[in-house]
Structure formats: C-alpha cells, structure tokens
XYZ file of C-alpha atoms in Angstrom:
274
model
C 0.000 0.000 0.000
C 1.515 3.296 -1.074
C 1.044 6.538 0.809
C 0.553 9.620 -1.306
C 3.175 12.223 -0.488
C 1.817 15.612 0.526
C 2.016 18.519 -1.842
C 4.199 21.439 -0.908
C 2.610 24.708 0.136
C 3.408 26.488 -3.145
C 2.222 23.572 -5.248
C -0.983 23.357 -3.246
C -1.604 27.083 -3.623
C -0.991 27.050 -7.379
C -3.135 23.968 -7.976
C -5.962 25.264 -5.794
C -5.857 28.585 -7.649
C -5.848 26.862 -11.040
C -8.761 24.543 -10.286
C -10.807 27.249 -8.558
C -10.252 29.686 -11.417
C -11.421 27.131 -13.975
C -14.559 26.487 -11.947
C -15.286 30.196 -11.534
C -14.818 30.899 -15.225
C -17.501 28.291 -15.939
C -19.915 29.901 -13.486
C -23.149 30.986 -15.154
C -23.397 34.248 -13.217
C -19.882 35.190 -14.334
C -20.944 35.055 -17.977
C -24.256 36.783 -17.291
C -22.344 39.655 -15.708
C -20.053 39.831 -18.731
C -23.120 40.058 -20.947
C -24.568 42.756 -18.699
C -21.361 44.756 -19.013
C -21.577 44.600 -22.790
C -25.160 45.896 -22.572
C -23.966 48.659 -20.238
C -21.310 49.652 -22.793
C -23.960 49.884 -25.513
C -26.056 52.076 -23.217
C -22.966 54.220 -22.520
C -22.459 54.641 -26.261
C -26.052 55.809 -26.591
C -25.732 58.239 -23.686
C -22.502 59.662 -25.116
C -24.217 60.301 -28.445
C -27.275 61.915 -26.910
C -27.708 65.672 -27.120
C -29.324 65.798 -23.677
C -26.227 65.202 -21.554
C -23.703 67.973 -20.984
C -20.770 65.984 -19.633
C -17.323 65.791 -21.119
C -16.344 62.329 -22.320
C -13.778 61.957 -19.532
C -16.314 62.892 -16.854
C -18.982 60.605 -18.331
C -16.620 57.630 -18.399
C -15.463 58.237 -14.814
C -19.084 58.566 -13.687
C -20.152 55.270 -15.272
C -16.995 53.373 -14.306
C -17.153 54.431 -10.664
C -20.858 54.072 -9.973
C -21.498 50.949 -12.046
C -18.244 48.982 -12.003
C -16.520 50.029 -8.750
C -19.642 50.639 -6.698
C -21.867 47.768 -7.884
C -20.136 45.063 -9.923
C -16.805 45.018 -8.062
C -18.043 44.388 -4.487
C -21.047 42.198 -5.244
C -19.406 40.039 -7.928
C -16.146 39.584 -6.020
C -17.953 38.600 -2.829
C -20.140 36.129 -4.689
C -17.272 34.514 -6.583
C -15.172 34.184 -3.427
C -17.973 32.686 -1.362
C -18.818 30.327 -4.204
C -15.202 29.155 -4.485
C -14.894 28.419 -0.760
C -18.300 27.807 0.742
C -19.807 25.723 -2.074
C -17.620 22.756 -1.154
C -18.734 23.079 2.474
C -22.383 23.024 1.429
C -22.087 20.010 -0.875
C -19.685 18.208 1.529
C -16.798 17.838 -0.919
C -14.647 19.532 1.731
C -14.486 16.145 3.476
C -12.501 14.757 0.553
C -10.253 17.819 0.360
C -9.483 17.952 4.073
C -8.588 14.250 4.143
C -6.074 14.716 1.352
C -2.415 15.263 2.311
C -2.591 19.009 1.685
C -2.470 21.917 4.082
C -5.573 24.041 4.505
C -3.795 27.423 4.504
C -2.405 27.322 0.938
C -5.679 25.746 -0.183
C -7.589 28.805 1.035
C -5.017 31.265 -0.314
C -5.228 29.625 -3.727
C -8.999 30.037 -3.751
C -8.593 33.675 -2.702
C -6.188 34.348 -5.566
C -8.488 32.625 -8.046
C -11.518 34.649 -6.938
C -9.529 37.902 -7.022
C -8.228 37.136 -10.500
C -11.667 36.191 -11.831
C -13.155 39.388 -10.385
C -10.317 41.474 -11.827
C -10.945 40.001 -15.266
C -14.673 40.620 -14.944
C -14.452 44.225 -13.738
C -11.498 45.030 -15.987
C -13.482 43.872 -18.995
C -16.428 46.010 -17.911
C -14.244 49.093 -17.500
C -12.661 48.502 -20.904
C -15.943 48.148 -22.797
C -17.373 51.198 -21.015
C -14.375 53.205 -22.178
C -14.831 51.915 -25.728
C -18.520 52.868 -25.613
C -17.873 56.448 -24.493
C -14.817 56.791 -26.771
C -17.078 55.879 -29.676
C -18.019 59.570 -29.659
C -14.636 61.336 -29.609
C -16.275 64.694 -30.282
C -17.462 64.948 -26.654
C -13.917 64.614 -25.276
C -12.651 68.155 -24.788
C -8.967 67.222 -24.813
C -9.325 64.160 -27.026
C -9.888 60.558 -25.957
C -7.447 59.841 -23.133
C -6.464 56.531 -21.525
C -5.176 57.686 -18.128
C -8.585 57.273 -16.513
C -8.958 53.835 -18.110
C -5.645 52.720 -16.588
C -6.704 54.174 -13.229
C -9.952 52.201 -13.128
C -8.195 49.024 -14.244
C -5.872 49.505 -11.287
C -8.845 49.976 -8.978
C -10.329 46.730 -10.312
C -7.220 44.815 -9.284
C -6.833 46.449 -5.868
C -10.517 46.201 -5.042
C -10.710 42.554 -6.101
C -7.872 41.584 -3.751
C -9.494 43.334 -0.797
C -13.084 42.235 -1.437
C -11.939 38.654 -2.048
C -10.140 38.670 1.317
C -13.343 39.870 2.940
C -15.316 37.157 1.180
C -12.787 34.551 2.357
C -13.395 35.486 5.965
C -17.173 35.355 5.599
C -17.051 32.036 3.722
C -14.680 30.390 6.203
C -16.373 31.683 9.348
C -20.118 32.099 8.937
C -22.841 29.670 8.031
C -24.548 32.105 5.642
C -21.638 34.066 4.196
C -23.585 35.736 1.399
C -25.868 37.361 3.950
C -22.875 38.762 5.842
C -21.294 39.866 2.580
C -24.464 41.763 1.665
C -24.520 43.400 5.112
C -20.911 44.511 4.679
C -21.440 45.972 1.196
C -24.618 47.788 2.199
C -22.916 49.006 5.372
C -20.054 50.584 3.476
C -22.538 52.212 1.100
C -24.305 53.766 4.073
C -21.006 54.886 5.612
C -20.169 56.703 2.381
C -23.422 58.662 2.602
C -23.213 59.560 6.299
C -20.691 61.732 8.178
C -19.023 58.784 9.933
C -15.562 58.834 11.472
C -12.394 58.024 9.570
C -11.961 54.944 11.772
C -15.214 53.468 10.497
C -14.288 54.254 6.901
C -10.950 52.516 7.419
C -12.889 49.263 7.756
C -14.366 49.663 4.267
C -12.842 48.933 0.884
C -14.649 51.687 -1.003
C -13.060 54.586 0.901
C -9.404 53.683 0.104
C -10.445 53.040 -3.497
C -12.027 56.487 -3.647
C -8.918 58.140 -2.210
C -6.683 56.265 -4.652
C -8.863 57.366 -7.555
C -8.456 60.945 -6.366
C -4.698 60.494 -6.557
C -4.669 58.846 -9.986
C -7.305 60.862 -11.838
C -7.045 64.213 -10.004
C -10.627 65.265 -10.785
C -11.708 68.879 -10.797
C -14.405 70.199 -8.469
C -17.191 69.390 -10.932
C -16.159 65.763 -11.342
C -15.730 65.373 -7.576
C -19.280 66.614 -7.092
C -20.520 64.154 -9.734
C -18.712 61.150 -8.266
C -19.168 61.898 -4.568
C -22.071 64.344 -4.156
C -22.550 63.718 -0.427
C -18.907 63.566 0.702
C -17.483 66.484 2.610
C -13.880 67.680 2.353
C -12.711 64.827 0.195
C -9.109 65.911 0.157
C -8.971 66.802 3.843
C -9.299 63.205 5.028
C -6.914 61.741 2.437
C -4.236 60.841 4.997
C -1.760 58.055 4.418
C -1.483 55.662 1.503
C -4.772 54.177 0.233
C -2.929 51.222 -1.315
C -1.227 50.449 1.997
C -4.566 50.734 3.791
C -6.152 48.260 1.362
C -3.277 45.802 1.685
C -3.356 45.966 5.486
C -7.122 45.423 5.486
C -6.769 42.468 3.119
C -3.989 40.917 5.224
C -6.019 41.243 8.423
C -9.081 39.684 6.799
C -6.992 36.865 5.328
C -5.471 36.180 8.739
C -8.953 35.907 10.242
C -10.052 33.665 7.366
C -7.029 31.385 7.761
C -7.628 31.122 11.515
C -11.224 30.005 10.924
C -10.519 27.768 7.933
C -7.587 25.937 9.525
C -9.190 25.361 12.921
C -12.900 24.917 12.247
C -14.585 21.535 12.169
C -17.205 21.960 9.464
C -20.241 19.736 9.718
C -21.494 17.640 6.810
C -24.983 19.092 6.582
C -27.064 18.851 3.460
C -27.174 21.782 1.038
C -29.797 24.312 2.130
C-alpha cells in the first residue's frame, strides 16, 4: 500500500488557484455579468451620443466606471465569486474529501482567494474597458481628445478592489454559516457609511473609501467631477491621509489572517445543502 506524499505549500496554492479559477470561469453568473457589461457599454455609447447630456467624455466615463463597475459590480461580484469558491464545497460536503487529502488548509484557502480575485479582476477590468470603448465611440465629446489615463486608473482599482473584497469574502465564507448574507450586510454598510458623516476609523474598515482616495490620486478630478462622483462627501481631500494602497493591503492581510484562523481550525459539519 503506497502513501501519497503531501504537496508542498506552493504547489498546493498554485493547484488550488488553477482549479478554482477554472470552476469560476464556468460559473453561469460570471458570464451573465459579462453580458450585462456589454449591454452597459452599448447604453454608454447611446448616452454619449445623446444631445441631452452635458458631460465631457472623460467625466462621463469616470461617472459610469465608478458608480457601475466600482460601486456595484466590483463588491457584489467579487464577494459572490469568493464565497462560491470556498463555501460551495462546504455546502455540498466535498470539503471532506479535500481535508482528508495530504494538503495543508492554509495554501488551499489562499489559492482560492487568488483565483476569486483574478476572476473578479478580469470581470471588472473587462467592464471598464468596454465602457471606455462605448464612451470613446463619440470622440467629439472629449474636450482634450480621448485619453487613456482614466482607463488605466480604473483598471488599477479593479485589481486592488478585487484583492481586498476577495479577502473579505474569504473570511465570511470560512467563518459564517450564511456568508452571502454577511457579505451583503458589509457591502450595504459601506454604502451607508459613504453617505453619512461617519468617522475616519469606520471608513478605514471599508474597501470603497481607500479606493475612492486612490482614484483621487490617480485621476485628479476637478471640483465638478468630484461633485458628480461623490455628491454627499465632505472635504474629500482633507481626510486623504496616508497611503490608500497600503490601507487596502493591510485590510486584506487582516481579513486573510482571520479567514485562515477560521478555515484551519474549524470543524465543518457535513450538513445537506440548504
């Protein structure tokens, strides 16, 4: 009788990421969201060609990319994909097979986190790109010509936000019985915190606030665009203290540490799928 030798941590992480990514790319909701982003780009093209709007092409693209992609698609899709990659195997009891294999749990979870973050980055990055193409289809509304700096900025936000939201989803999926409910509470909570005059400490627990501050640094919007993107925020530049990227990375690391603690120590039951 031969005993299967355990995989190394790096090999486990890479294989878990590869398999999880393949599963996520076959997810039906992933492709429905891609289709929805194409529809949104067609709508953006129609808005850009309409005589009713008075926005510059740059401002229109930033408005659509922030409120649709970064505010809606990025948090909700990343949370869903992460929870699906981790919690689905707990619901259908395939985790029993995985946990009995000679692999460590920590790199297994980190591989799933990387896969979910990559899938979300591809999804949101594609949406940002097609939105830019839709608005750029009317170059006459761009005062200074069609520019790509804002496109690069939002692609960067897609990557940073996916890493942080996926870490948050990992913690919910590894810790709570109904992770999608907790994910929804978190996303709605950060939306409310953006509309209310809450303290900087509360905003530090959100992903959207560091993303907003990083966008300020990359795009450098004028007063009109700031009012369009964040109509209820007060003194946007006054609270921009520290590095937003560092804040996001620290938040992601803390959430991953909590997720690893739960995932490596918990004894999941083998209940039927609800």
